[in-house]
Amino acid sequence: MDADRLIAWDDELRRAHTRLRAALEATRAALEEDADAPDAASDLALFCIGFCSALDGHHLSEDRALFPALREEHPELGDVIDKLMQDHSMLAHLLGALRTAVESGESAETIGRHLDGVGAIMESHFRFEEREILEPLRALHLDRAVPDVLGPL
Protein backbone atom coordinates (compact mmCIF):
# COMPACT_ATOMS: atom_id res chain seq x y z
CA MET A 1 0.00 0.00 0.00
CA ASP A 2 1.23 3.49 -0.86
CA ALA A 3 2.34 5.36 2.28
CA ASP A 4 0.49 8.50 1.16
CA ARG A 5 -2.78 6.54 1.24
CA LEU A 6 -2.38 6.14 4.98
CA ILE A 7 -2.76 9.84 5.63
CA ALA A 8 -4.97 11.01 2.75
CA TRP A 9 -8.47 9.95 3.85
CA ASP A 10 -9.16 13.25 5.58
CA ASP A 11 -8.22 15.14 2.39
CA GLU A 12 -10.30 12.77 0.28
CA LEU A 13 -13.33 13.37 2.49
CA ARG A 14 -12.91 17.14 2.21
CA ARG A 15 -12.63 16.84 -1.58
CA ALA A 16 -15.77 14.70 -1.71
CA HIS A 17 -17.66 17.29 0.31
CA THR A 18 -16.41 20.07 -1.97
CA ARG A 19 -17.62 18.20 -5.06
CA LEU A 20 -21.02 17.53 -3.48
CA ARG A 21 -21.39 21.20 -2.53
CA ALA A 22 -20.59 22.13 -6.14
CA ALA A 23 -23.17 19.61 -7.39
CA LEU A 24 -25.80 21.18 -5.14
CA GLU A 25 -24.95 24.63 -6.49
CA ALA A 26 -25.13 23.36 -10.09
CA THR A 27 -28.57 21.93 -9.32
CA ARG A 28 -29.65 25.28 -7.86
CA ALA A 29 -28.35 27.02 -11.00
CA ALA A 30 -30.36 24.65 -13.19
CA LEU A 31 -33.44 25.51 -11.14
CA GLU A 32 -32.83 29.22 -11.66
CA GLU A 33 -32.46 28.85 -15.46
CA ASP A 34 -35.15 30.50 -17.53
CA ALA A 35 -38.20 28.30 -17.03
CA ASP A 36 -39.30 29.05 -20.60
CA ALA A 37 -36.09 27.60 -22.07
CA PRO A 38 -36.90 24.47 -24.06
CA ASP A 39 -34.70 22.16 -22.01
CA ALA A 40 -35.04 23.78 -18.58
CA ALA A 41 -37.10 20.96 -17.04
CA SER A 42 -34.91 18.19 -18.45
CA ASP A 43 -31.75 20.06 -17.40
CA LEU A 44 -33.10 20.36 -13.86
CA ALA A 45 -34.03 16.67 -13.79
CA LEU A 46 -30.55 15.75 -15.02
CA PHE A 47 -28.79 17.88 -12.40
CA CYS A 48 -31.13 16.74 -9.65
CA ILE A 49 -30.78 13.05 -10.45
CA GLY A 50 -27.00 13.44 -10.71
CA PHE A 51 -26.75 15.32 -7.43
CA CYS A 52 -29.11 12.94 -5.61
CA SER A 53 -27.23 9.90 -6.94
CA ALA A 54 -23.86 11.36 -5.98
CA LEU A 55 -24.91 12.24 -2.43
CA ASP A 56 -26.69 8.89 -1.94
CA GLY A 57 -23.67 7.03 -3.35
CA HIS A 58 -21.29 8.93 -1.08
CA HIS A 59 -23.31 8.08 2.02
CA LEU A 60 -23.88 4.43 1.08
CA SER A 61 -20.14 4.01 0.49
CA GLU A 62 -19.31 5.61 3.83
CA ASP A 63 -21.83 3.34 5.58
CA ARG A 64 -20.43 0.20 3.91
CA ALA A 65 -16.68 0.87 3.92
CA LEU A 66 -15.50 3.96 5.76
CA PHE A 67 -17.54 3.81 8.94
CA PRO A 68 -16.95 0.12 9.72
CA ALA A 69 -13.19 0.63 9.31
CA LEU A 70 -13.28 3.79 11.41
CA ARG A 71 -15.38 2.07 14.09
CA GLU A 72 -12.92 -0.84 14.20
CA GLU A 73 -9.88 1.40 14.66
CA HIS A 74 -11.69 3.95 16.87
CA PRO A 75 -14.48 2.26 18.84
CA GLU A 76 -14.84 5.43 20.93
CA LEU A 77 -16.42 7.04 17.85
CA GLY A 78 -19.40 4.68 17.94
CA ASP A 79 -21.91 7.36 18.94
CA VAL A 80 -20.56 9.80 16.36
CA ILE A 81 -20.76 7.19 13.61
CA ASP A 82 -24.30 6.26 14.66
CA LYS A 83 -25.28 9.95 14.41
CA LEU A 84 -23.68 10.26 10.97
CA MET A 85 -25.52 7.17 9.75
CA GLN A 86 -28.78 8.58 11.14
CA ASP A 87 -28.11 11.75 9.11
CA HIS A 88 -27.56 9.59 6.03
CA SER A 89 -30.97 8.03 6.51
CA MET A 90 -32.63 11.42 6.91
CA LEU A 91 -30.87 12.78 3.83
CA ALA A 92 -31.91 9.72 1.80
CA HIS A 93 -35.53 10.49 2.71
CA LEU A 94 -35.14 14.17 1.76
CA LEU A 95 -33.45 13.24 -1.52
CA GLY A 96 -36.30 10.87 -2.33
CA ALA A 97 -38.80 13.71 -1.79
CA LEU A 98 -36.68 15.99 -4.00
CA ARG A 99 -36.55 13.40 -6.78
CA THR A 100 -40.31 12.94 -6.57
CA ALA A 101 -40.89 16.70 -6.75
CA VAL A 102 -38.70 17.03 -9.84
CA GLU A 103 -40.14 13.96 -11.58
CA SER A 104 -43.72 15.06 -10.93
CA GLY A 105 -43.06 18.53 -12.35
CA GLU A 106 -43.51 20.53 -9.15
CA SER A 107 -43.00 24.29 -9.31
CA ALA A 108 -39.54 25.82 -9.14
CA GLU A 109 -40.51 27.30 -5.77
CA THR A 110 -41.39 23.87 -4.35
CA ILE A 111 -38.24 22.28 -5.74
CA GLY A 112 -36.23 25.19 -4.35
CA ARG A 113 -37.62 24.50 -0.87
CA HIS A 114 -36.59 20.86 -1.21
CA LEU A 115 -33.09 21.93 -2.28
CA ASP A 116 -32.90 24.34 0.66
CA GLY A 117 -33.82 21.57 3.09
CA VAL A 118 -31.35 19.10 1.61
CA GLY A 119 -28.66 21.77 1.49
CA ALA A 120 -29.14 22.78 5.11
CA ILE A 121 -29.02 19.22 6.44
CA MET A 122 -26.16 18.30 4.12
CA GLU A 123 -24.07 21.27 5.26
CA SER A 124 -24.76 20.59 8.94
CA HIS A 125 -23.87 16.93 8.41
CA PHE A 126 -20.64 17.73 6.55
CA ARG A 127 -19.50 20.17 9.24
CA PHE A 128 -20.24 17.70 12.03
CA GLU A 129 -18.50 14.91 10.12
CA GLU A 130 -15.44 17.02 9.41
CA ARG A 131 -15.25 18.26 13.01
CA GLU A 132 -15.62 14.79 14.53
CA ILE A 133 -13.78 12.38 12.23
CA LEU A 134 -11.14 14.21 10.16
CA GLU A 135 -8.50 13.75 12.83
CA PRO A 136 -9.03 9.97 13.14
CA LEU A 137 -9.13 9.69 9.33
CA ARG A 138 -5.59 11.04 9.11
CA ALA A 139 -4.29 7.77 10.53
CA LEU A 140 -6.90 5.37 9.15
CA HIS A 141 -5.37 2.25 7.63
CA LEU A 142 -7.76 1.35 4.86
CA ASP A 143 -6.53 -0.30 1.69
CA ARG A 144 -9.49 0.43 -0.59
CA ALA A 145 -10.06 2.55 -3.66
CA VAL A 146 -11.46 6.04 -3.00
CA PRO A 147 -14.76 5.39 -4.89
CA ASP A 148 -15.35 2.29 -2.74
CA VAL A 149 -14.98 4.35 0.43
CA LEU A 150 -16.43 7.74 -0.51
CA GLY A 151 -18.58 6.99 -3.54
CA PRO A 152 -18.04 7.48 -7.27
CA LEU A 153 -17.70 11.25 -7.24
Coordinates of C-alpha atoms in Angstrom, one line a residue:
M1 CA 0.0 0.0 0.0
D2 CA 1.2 3.5 -0.9
A3 CA 2.3 5.4 2.3
D4 CA 0.5 8.5 1.2
R5 CA -2.8 6.5 1.2
L6 CA -2.4 6.1 5.0
I7 CA -2.8 9.8 5.6
A8 CA -5.0 11.0 2.7
W9 CA -8.5 10.0 3.8
D10 CA -9.2 13.3 5.6
D11 CA -8.2 15.1 2.4
E12 CA -10.3 12.8 0.3
L13 CA -13.3 13.4 2.5
R14 CA -12.9 17.1 2.2
R15 CA -12.6 16.8 -1.6
A16 CA -15.8 14.7 -1.7
H17 CA -17.7 17.3 0.3
T18 CA -16.4 20.1 -2.0
R19 CA -17.6 18.2 -5.1
L20 CA -21.0 17.5 -3.5
R21 CA -21.4 21.2 -2.5
A22 CA -20.6 22.1 -6.1
A23 CA -23.2 19.6 -7.4
L24 CA -25.8 21.2 -5.1
E25 CA -25.0 24.6 -6.5
A26 CA -25.1 23.4 -10.1
T27 CA -28.6 21.9 -9.3
R28 CA -29.6 25.3 -7.9
A29 CA -28.4 27.0 -11.0
A30 CA -30.4 24.6 -13.2
L31 CA -33.4 25.5 -11.1
E32 CA -32.8 29.2 -11.7
E33 CA -32.5 28.8 -15.5
D34 CA -35.1 30.5 -17.5
A35 CA -38.2 28.3 -17.0
D36 CA -39.3 29.0 -20.6
A37 CA -36.1 27.6 -22.1
P38 CA -36.9 24.5 -24.1
D39 CA -34.7 22.2 -22.0
A40 CA -35.0 23.8 -18.6
A41 CA -37.1 21.0 -17.0
S42 CA -34.9 18.2 -18.4
D43 CA -31.8 20.1 -17.4
L44 CA -33.1 20.4 -13.9
A45 CA -34.0 16.7 -13.8
L46 CA -30.5 15.8 -15.0
F47 CA -28.8 17.9 -12.4
C48 CA -31.1 16.7 -9.6
I49 CA -30.8 13.0 -10.4
G50 CA -27.0 13.4 -10.7
F51 CA -26.8 15.3 -7.4
C52 CA -29.1 12.9 -5.6
S53 CA -27.2 9.9 -6.9
A54 CA -23.9 11.4 -6.0
L55 CA -24.9 12.2 -2.4
D56 CA -26.7 8.9 -1.9
G57 CA -23.7 7.0 -3.4
H58 CA -21.3 8.9 -1.1
H59 CA -23.3 8.1 2.0
L60 CA -23.9 4.4 1.1
S61 CA -20.1 4.0 0.5
E62 CA -19.3 5.6 3.8
D63 CA -21.8 3.3 5.6
R64 CA -20.4 0.2 3.9
A65 CA -16.7 0.9 3.9
L66 CA -15.5 4.0 5.8
F67 CA -17.5 3.8 8.9
P68 CA -17.0 0.1 9.7
A69 CA -13.2 0.6 9.3
L70 CA -13.3 3.8 11.4
R71 CA -15.4 2.1 14.1
E72 CA -12.9 -0.8 14.2
E73 CA -9.9 1.4 14.7
H74 CA -11.7 4.0 16.9
P75 CA -14.5 2.3 18.8
E76 CA -14.8 5.4 20.9
L77 CA -16.4 7.0 17.8
G78 CA -19.4 4.7 17.9
D79 CA -21.9 7.4 18.9
V80 CA -20.6 9.8 16.4
I81 CA -20.8 7.2 13.6
D82 CA -24.3 6.3 14.7
K83 CA -25.3 10.0 14.4
L84 CA -23.7 10.3 11.0
M85 CA -25.5 7.2 9.8
Q86 CA -28.8 8.6 11.1
D87 CA -28.1 11.8 9.1
H88 CA -27.6 9.6 6.0
S89 CA -31.0 8.0 6.5
M90 CA -32.6 11.4 6.9
L91 CA -30.9 12.8 3.8
A92 CA -31.9 9.7 1.8
H93 CA -35.5 10.5 2.7
L94 CA -35.1 14.2 1.8
L95 CA -33.4 13.2 -1.5
G96 CA -36.3 10.9 -2.3
A97 CA -38.8 13.7 -1.8
L98 CA -36.7 16.0 -4.0
R99 CA -36.6 13.4 -6.8
T100 CA -40.3 12.9 -6.6
A101 CA -40.9 16.7 -6.8
V102 CA -38.7 17.0 -9.8
E103 CA -40.1 14.0 -11.6
S104 CA -43.7 15.1 -10.9
G105 CA -43.1 18.5 -12.4
E106 CA -43.5 20.5 -9.1
S107 CA -43.0 24.3 -9.3
A108 CA -39.5 25.8 -9.1
E109 CA -40.5 27.3 -5.8
T110 CA -41.4 23.9 -4.3
I111 CA -38.2 22.3 -5.7
G112 CA -36.2 25.2 -4.3
R113 CA -37.6 24.5 -0.9
H114 CA -36.6 20.9 -1.2
L115 CA -33.1 21.9 -2.3
D116 CA -32.9 24.3 0.7
G117 CA -33.8 21.6 3.1
V118 CA -31.4 19.1 1.6
G119 CA -28.7 21.8 1.5
A120 CA -29.1 22.8 5.1
I121 CA -29.0 19.2 6.4
M122 CA -26.2 18.3 4.1
E123 CA -24.1 21.3 5.3
S124 CA -24.8 20.6 8.9
H125 CA -23.9 16.9 8.4
F126 CA -20.6 17.7 6.6
R127 CA -19.5 20.2 9.2
F128 CA -20.2 17.7 12.0
E129 CA -18.5 14.9 10.1
E130 CA -15.4 17.0 9.4
R131 CA -15.3 18.3 13.0
E132 CA -15.6 14.8 14.5
I133 CA -13.8 12.4 12.2
L134 CA -11.1 14.2 10.2
E135 CA -8.5 13.8 12.8
P136 CA -9.0 10.0 13.1
L137 CA -9.1 9.7 9.3
R138 CA -5.6 11.0 9.1
A139 CA -4.3 7.8 10.5
L140 CA -6.9 5.4 9.1
H141 CA -5.4 2.2 7.6
L142 CA -7.8 1.4 4.9
D143 CA -6.5 -0.3 1.7
R144 CA -9.5 0.4 -0.6
A145 CA -10.1 2.5 -3.7
V146 CA -11.5 6.0 -3.0
P147 CA -14.8 5.4 -4.9
D148 CA -15.4 2.3 -2.7
V149 CA -15.0 4.3 0.4
L150 CA -16.4 7.7 -0.5
G151 CA -18.6 7.0 -3.5
P152 CA -18.0 7.5 -7.3
L153 CA -17.7 11.3 -7.2

